[in-house]
Amino acid sequence: MTGPSLSRRSLLRGGAAAGLAALAGCGAVAAAGPWAVPVPDGGSHQDVAVVRPPHRDLAIEHLRDLLERAEPIVERARSAGVFEGERFLGYEGSVASARAFVDGSHAASFDTISEARYHVRYVAETFGVAAAGLDDVSIGPSGAAQTGPAAGIDDLRGTLSYESDAPAETMVWIDLVESWLHAAMIAGKNAEVDREELAEKPERVRKKALARAVRNHERSVRFLSDARQFYRTFRARQSAPAPIGLTAARETYRERAQASSHDNEWYHERHTDEETPRDTAWNRLLTLHPGENSLDDAEWARRDGLSGFETVQLAEAAVEFQGFSTGRDAVEQLHGRQSVPKRLLLDAKRRAVDGAYRIAAAGDAFEKWLLRRAAMYLSKGDDFLTDGEILDNYPRAHALACYGVAVGVVDAIPSVASVVTD
């Protein structure tokens, strides 16, 4: 794998005090421990937001409905030998585990919602494999095993409006609602398939694409429901809501959630042993011209040979630090290089760390709370430089993408904070 040498890695790792001090130009960095920037005290989702009983009930009922649709098909698939082979070990156990969860008693809490999401994912994965193996997948929103995005995504996206008597607390709710809404949108796009296109592919590729679409449909339903319920809870808790100028802050969080969703879907889907058709939706999300809608089709993104550079974050970061005219131009010109230049990595990380420490030293409590997102991306970028599981030859490209997002977050913090404090 192409990547930095051990000495370079030690310079870039967040846990290397000397490397951090060199990057930040500040001796105080050495005391930061394993993080590239200090994670300040402040509100978290659990500190500020809540899960109401109706939210818990809907999450469990969705899982119950999924089980009722899945169990007969999973049993038919088992009898037909669909699950034979080592790669399917544990699939049927996920259904039994989810059934035990549904039949239990659970508090209205973040842990319950997270566990429901966990079971939905693995039951849907088993369900998708079973239905695809039996060729019993509906292309669209009908039948037991469905594909396509959850119904109602556009309606919710168009009706969101944030009014509050506590602006800083509202940012936590925006983070929750917008991140799950966009995750639902991405999962929904990954759930789209074209039956005619798949008919031209080998049987194994076709079955994997259908199974993935079923799984992502159920994930889209779960994520959309969570976004809607968090929004309803937020609105219900406002005793004297007044409009506040959160448009800029909302768009900033929507952009960050979008970037995170791209990351998660891309790296998850890379862990497959056989490529799906290039024209399926998740491939079209990955190499977009800056300013393009992330859910629109980008014709040039269909071309082969851009593995490792297929993230909009990388394109934006390369434009910022290398002087390319567009993200597309950056991706096309950098394609084929064995590694992202070390200078580009150092410049990106140095800019993020320097800005983060300025805010940590002089910012107010709300600005320091917003640094959590920058710290997450810096740590994620560090991890890519030493992660032996990256399935292509461009770990520095992934690290650069994360550092670029961290820079964007740090640069946006003053303007976001001013929106909710003016």
XYZ file of C-alpha atoms in Angstrom:
422
model
C 0.000 0.000 0.000
C 1.253 3.430 -0.884
C 1.424 5.579 2.222
C 3.654 7.588 4.474
C 6.679 6.045 6.072
C 6.694 5.381 9.798
C 8.511 8.624 10.465
C 5.954 10.577 8.481
C 3.135 8.774 10.172
C 4.533 9.689 13.569
C 4.546 13.325 12.526
C 0.921 13.199 11.462
C -0.572 11.041 14.216
C -2.595 13.014 16.741
C -0.967 11.148 19.606
C 2.578 12.244 18.749
C 3.245 15.274 20.931
C 6.299 16.423 19.027
C 4.557 16.122 15.694
C 1.577 18.067 16.976
C 3.732 20.806 18.397
C 5.461 21.159 15.047
C 2.145 21.292 13.209
C 0.495 23.790 15.528
C 3.563 25.885 16.263
C 2.469 25.910 19.863
C 4.007 24.123 22.820
C 0.611 23.793 24.488
C -0.361 21.236 21.870
C 1.861 18.667 23.508
C -0.569 18.484 26.406
C -3.498 17.646 24.167
C -3.137 13.905 24.620
C -4.389 11.675 21.824
C -6.411 14.381 20.069
C -5.253 16.872 17.476
C -7.302 19.569 19.216
C -8.701 19.588 22.747
C -12.274 18.338 22.948
C -13.920 21.017 25.096
C -16.559 20.459 27.701
C -20.024 21.328 26.493
C -23.438 20.041 25.569
C -23.871 16.771 23.744
C -26.965 15.216 22.259
C -27.654 13.337 25.483
C -27.129 16.500 27.560
C -29.552 18.658 25.600
C -31.812 16.541 23.395
C -34.237 13.850 24.484
C -36.011 10.807 23.051
C -39.752 10.803 23.686
C -41.798 7.595 24.178
C -43.552 8.000 20.773
C -40.127 8.053 19.095
C -39.101 4.866 20.884
C -42.409 3.191 20.014
C -42.140 4.035 16.314
C -38.580 2.709 16.135
C -39.583 -0.597 17.713
C -42.719 -0.877 15.561
C -40.669 -0.338 12.400
C -38.363 -3.156 13.455
C -41.359 -5.342 14.311
C -42.905 -4.698 10.890
C -39.574 -5.439 9.217
C -39.340 -8.753 11.077
C -42.866 -9.734 10.058
C -41.990 -9.115 6.417
C -38.547 -10.676 6.640
C -39.060 -13.857 8.662
C -41.136 -15.808 6.081
C -38.730 -14.954 3.273
C -35.672 -15.721 5.397
C -37.178 -19.115 6.258
C -37.873 -19.842 2.579
C -34.319 -18.818 1.713
C -32.908 -21.073 4.428
C -34.866 -24.036 3.061
C -33.652 -23.216 -0.447
C -30.005 -23.185 0.668
C -29.455 -19.459 0.115
C -27.520 -19.134 3.381
C -25.185 -22.060 2.815
C -21.513 -21.147 2.987
C -19.198 -19.530 5.481
C -19.917 -15.965 4.318
C -23.509 -16.252 5.596
C -22.664 -17.428 9.111
C -24.626 -15.421 11.649
C -27.161 -13.985 9.215
C -30.121 -15.918 10.588
C -28.995 -15.198 14.143
C -29.512 -11.483 13.521
C -33.233 -12.114 13.023
C -33.538 -14.027 16.300
C -31.595 -11.319 18.148
C -33.861 -8.607 16.766
C -36.972 -10.578 17.729
C -35.719 -10.819 21.311
C -35.115 -7.060 21.338
C -38.590 -6.273 20.004
C -40.235 -8.496 22.606
C -38.377 -6.801 25.478
C -39.018 -3.625 27.446
C -36.982 -0.521 26.645
C -36.615 3.002 27.979
C -37.125 6.032 25.788
C -33.430 6.779 25.319
C -30.701 7.296 22.758
C -29.445 3.794 23.530
C -32.797 2.271 22.579
C -32.944 4.188 19.299
C -29.348 3.235 18.485
C -30.036 -0.425 19.201
C -33.141 -0.330 17.019
C -31.047 1.090 14.158
C -28.487 -1.666 14.703
C -31.102 -4.411 14.446
C -32.762 -2.785 11.430
C -29.462 -2.787 9.589
C -28.650 -6.440 10.173
C -32.176 -7.769 9.773
C -32.450 -5.789 6.536
C -29.105 -7.176 5.380
C -30.284 -10.742 6.040
C -33.653 -9.946 4.469
C -31.976 -8.514 1.384
C -29.737 -11.538 0.890
C -32.721 -13.870 1.312
C -35.019 -11.961 -1.038
C -32.312 -11.488 -3.666
C -31.418 -15.175 -3.474
C -35.067 -16.043 -4.134
C -35.404 -13.277 -6.755
C -38.242 -11.828 -4.689
C -37.285 -8.135 -4.579
C -39.721 -5.417 -5.641
C -38.197 -2.607 -7.665
C -40.026 0.190 -5.917
C -42.188 0.795 -2.832
C -44.312 -2.355 -2.929
C -43.992 -5.950 -1.817
C -42.237 -7.304 1.244
C -38.656 -6.590 0.136
C -38.617 -3.055 -1.237
C -36.069 -0.770 -2.853
C -35.767 2.983 -3.286
C -35.733 5.864 -0.793
C -38.153 6.183 2.098
C -41.340 8.046 1.255
C -41.542 11.578 2.596
C -37.908 12.684 2.456
C -38.598 15.723 0.279
C -41.647 16.690 2.335
C -39.674 16.767 5.577
C -36.727 18.571 4.008
C -39.050 21.274 2.720
C -40.909 21.846 5.978
C -38.046 22.078 8.474
C -38.003 25.422 10.246
C -36.053 26.159 13.395
C -37.473 28.608 15.932
C -36.318 28.622 19.514
C -35.943 30.468 22.781
C -32.496 28.870 23.270
C -30.348 29.371 20.133
C -27.282 27.445 21.285
C -29.376 24.449 22.318
C -31.106 24.630 18.955
C -27.802 23.919 17.232
C -27.731 20.505 18.879
C -31.187 19.785 17.516
C -30.171 21.007 14.066
C -27.196 18.652 14.185
C -29.457 15.731 15.103
C -32.249 16.413 12.631
C -30.122 17.402 9.650
C -27.591 14.594 10.011
C -30.267 11.877 10.142
C -32.233 13.481 7.324
C -29.221 13.493 5.064
C -28.291 9.956 6.087
C -31.815 8.958 5.007
C -31.292 10.696 1.660
C -27.979 8.963 1.002
C -29.300 5.547 2.047
C -32.322 6.147 -0.172
C -30.133 6.889 -3.170
C -28.135 3.747 -2.444
C -31.435 1.839 -2.445
C -32.210 2.722 -6.061
C -31.652 0.025 -8.675
C -32.480 -0.375 -12.351
C -33.839 -3.823 -13.190
C -32.911 -3.546 -16.877
C -29.372 -2.493 -16.050
C -28.969 -5.314 -13.547
C -30.250 -7.853 -16.064
C -27.050 -7.337 -18.057
C -24.817 -8.117 -15.077
C -23.565 -11.471 -13.767
C -25.941 -13.201 -11.374
C -23.741 -12.660 -8.328
C -23.417 -8.938 -9.005
C -27.153 -8.674 -9.563
C -28.006 -10.415 -6.295
C -25.565 -8.307 -4.293
C -26.951 -5.084 -5.765
C -30.530 -6.119 -4.958
C -29.596 -7.188 -1.424
C -27.827 -3.872 -0.866
C -30.840 -1.953 -2.172
C -33.211 -3.736 0.228
C -30.899 -3.051 3.161
C -30.540 0.615 2.290
C -34.286 1.072 1.803
C -34.932 -0.027 5.376
C -32.075 2.132 6.648
C -33.562 5.101 4.786
C -36.928 4.476 6.458
C -35.311 4.235 9.892
C -33.148 7.341 9.475
C -36.008 9.441 8.092
C -38.246 8.454 10.989
C -35.521 9.420 13.463
C -35.057 12.815 11.794
C -38.809 13.457 11.819
C -39.224 12.421 15.450
C -36.275 14.490 16.658
C -37.763 17.475 14.835
C -41.178 16.929 16.420
C -39.591 16.634 19.848
C -37.640 19.840 19.296
C -40.792 21.734 18.283
C -42.771 20.357 21.223
C -40.158 21.506 23.744
C -40.141 25.177 22.738
C -42.161 27.078 25.338
C -41.940 30.493 23.676
C -40.318 29.979 20.282
C -39.223 33.008 18.335
C -37.689 33.030 14.854
C -33.926 33.351 14.879
C -31.663 33.691 11.883
C -30.492 30.109 11.643
C -30.428 29.790 7.867
C -26.652 30.043 7.600
C -26.077 27.793 10.597
C -28.541 25.225 9.296
C -26.867 25.130 5.894
C -23.455 24.746 7.529
C -24.626 21.739 9.504
C -26.416 20.301 6.476
C -23.177 20.554 4.521
C -21.173 18.834 7.278
C -23.753 16.083 7.663
C -23.652 15.590 3.912
C -19.880 15.213 3.965
C -20.053 12.727 6.811
C -22.710 10.693 5.029
C -20.623 10.567 1.881
C -17.727 9.248 3.938
C -19.716 6.604 5.733
C -21.473 5.269 2.654
C -18.348 5.303 0.518
C -16.125 3.440 2.938
C -18.839 0.970 3.868
C -19.577 0.117 0.255
C -15.874 -0.252 -0.517
C -15.856 -3.358 1.679
C -17.251 -5.592 -1.044
C -15.423 -8.296 -2.932
C -17.053 -7.540 -6.254
C -17.993 -4.217 -7.771
C -21.610 -3.360 -8.435
C -22.582 -1.629 -11.688
C -20.963 1.788 -12.085
C -24.305 3.431 -12.788
C -25.949 2.538 -9.483
C -26.709 5.539 -7.329
C -23.971 5.313 -4.753
C -21.298 5.534 -7.449
C -22.806 8.765 -8.746
C -22.540 10.464 -5.379
C -18.809 10.386 -5.100
C -17.068 12.745 -7.517
C -19.103 15.885 -7.908
C -18.179 19.322 -9.150
C -18.182 21.783 -6.215
C -21.603 23.353 -6.039
C -23.430 20.426 -7.621
C -26.337 19.021 -5.670
C -24.985 15.905 -3.959
C -28.059 13.957 -5.057
C -27.899 15.029 -8.696
C -26.272 12.950 -11.384
C -22.758 13.977 -12.441
C -22.085 12.507 -15.874
C -18.320 12.609 -15.626
C -18.443 10.784 -12.285
C -19.503 7.605 -14.079
C -16.071 7.079 -15.561
C -13.925 4.316 -14.181
C -10.504 4.685 -12.623
C -11.004 7.309 -9.918
C -10.849 5.028 -6.890
C -9.426 6.753 -3.851
C -10.315 10.203 -5.105
C -14.057 9.797 -5.361
C -15.124 12.113 -2.551
C -16.342 15.640 -2.893
C -14.337 16.496 0.233
C -11.063 15.646 -1.478
C -11.967 17.721 -4.501
C -12.799 20.702 -2.316
C -9.656 20.284 -0.221
C -7.446 20.024 -3.283
C -8.991 23.160 -4.768
C -8.405 25.024 -1.509
C -4.762 24.086 -1.061
C -3.469 23.370 -4.547
C -5.012 26.167 -6.587
C -7.105 24.116 -9.016
C -10.001 25.908 -10.670
C -12.630 23.310 -9.771
C -12.949 20.143 -7.747
C -13.386 18.169 -10.954
C -10.145 19.574 -12.313
C -8.371 18.628 -9.084
C -9.622 15.046 -9.149
C -8.739 14.577 -12.804
C -5.236 16.035 -12.500
C -4.384 14.227 -9.268
C -5.634 10.890 -10.596
C -2.768 8.511 -11.238
C -0.381 9.942 -8.679
C 0.967 7.405 -6.268
C 0.371 9.646 -3.272
C -0.917 13.036 -2.216
C 2.091 15.350 -1.668
C 3.222 15.528 1.942
C 3.187 19.324 1.821
C -0.503 19.318 0.924
C -1.297 17.119 3.927
C 0.752 19.254 6.308
C -0.720 22.521 5.037
C -4.262 21.241 5.443
C -3.752 19.857 8.920
C -1.727 22.849 10.102
C -4.448 25.250 9.012
C -7.136 23.238 10.823
C -5.106 22.871 14.023
C -3.995 26.514 14.126
C -7.549 27.738 13.687
C -8.875 25.286 16.259
C -6.416 26.440 18.889
C -7.262 30.072 18.299
C -10.914 29.278 18.965
C -10.058 27.039 21.935
C -8.044 29.891 23.477
C -10.316 32.846 22.781
C -13.732 31.531 21.712
C -16.867 31.446 23.816
C -18.381 28.233 25.181
C -20.572 27.711 22.131
C -17.689 28.128 19.688
C -15.645 25.653 21.707
C -18.507 23.164 21.589
C -18.549 23.410 17.791
C -14.886 22.334 17.762
C -16.007 18.774 18.469
C -16.813 18.245 14.807
C -13.399 19.518 13.701
C -11.701 17.230 16.221
C -13.615 14.269 14.836
C -12.426 14.901 11.270
C -8.837 15.545 12.315
C -8.763 12.277 14.246
C -10.371 10.465 11.337
C -7.741 11.833 8.959
C -4.972 10.677 11.283
C -6.479 7.206 11.424
C -6.479 6.828 7.649
C -2.716 7.246 7.561
C -2.148 4.131 9.673
C -5.262 2.066 8.934
C -4.246 -1.145 7.221
C -7.823 -1.819 6.124
C -8.050 0.841 3.396
C -8.839 -1.083 0.236
C -7.075 1.144 -2.271
C -3.658 2.750 -2.606
C -4.522 6.285 -1.546
C -4.634 6.571 2.268
C -3.231 10.101 2.033
C -6.116 11.067 -0.212
C -8.612 9.981 2.414
C -6.636 11.811 5.105
C -6.544 14.980 2.989
C -10.293 14.803 2.512
C -10.833 14.679 6.281
C -8.357 17.476 6.992
C -10.080 19.593 4.351
C -13.444 19.121 6.044
C -11.880 19.992 9.424
C -10.596 23.245 7.929
C -14.053 24.025 6.614
C -15.617 23.401 10.014
C -13.069 25.562 11.839
C -13.437 28.385 9.325
C -17.233 28.265 9.621
C -17.400 28.350 13.420
C -17.235 32.163 13.916
C -19.983 32.817 11.366
C -22.192 30.030 12.704
C -21.746 31.246 16.271
C -22.531 34.825 15.298
C -25.797 33.730 13.711
C -27.130 32.306 16.963
C -25.698 34.939 19.311
C -26.531 38.188 17.481
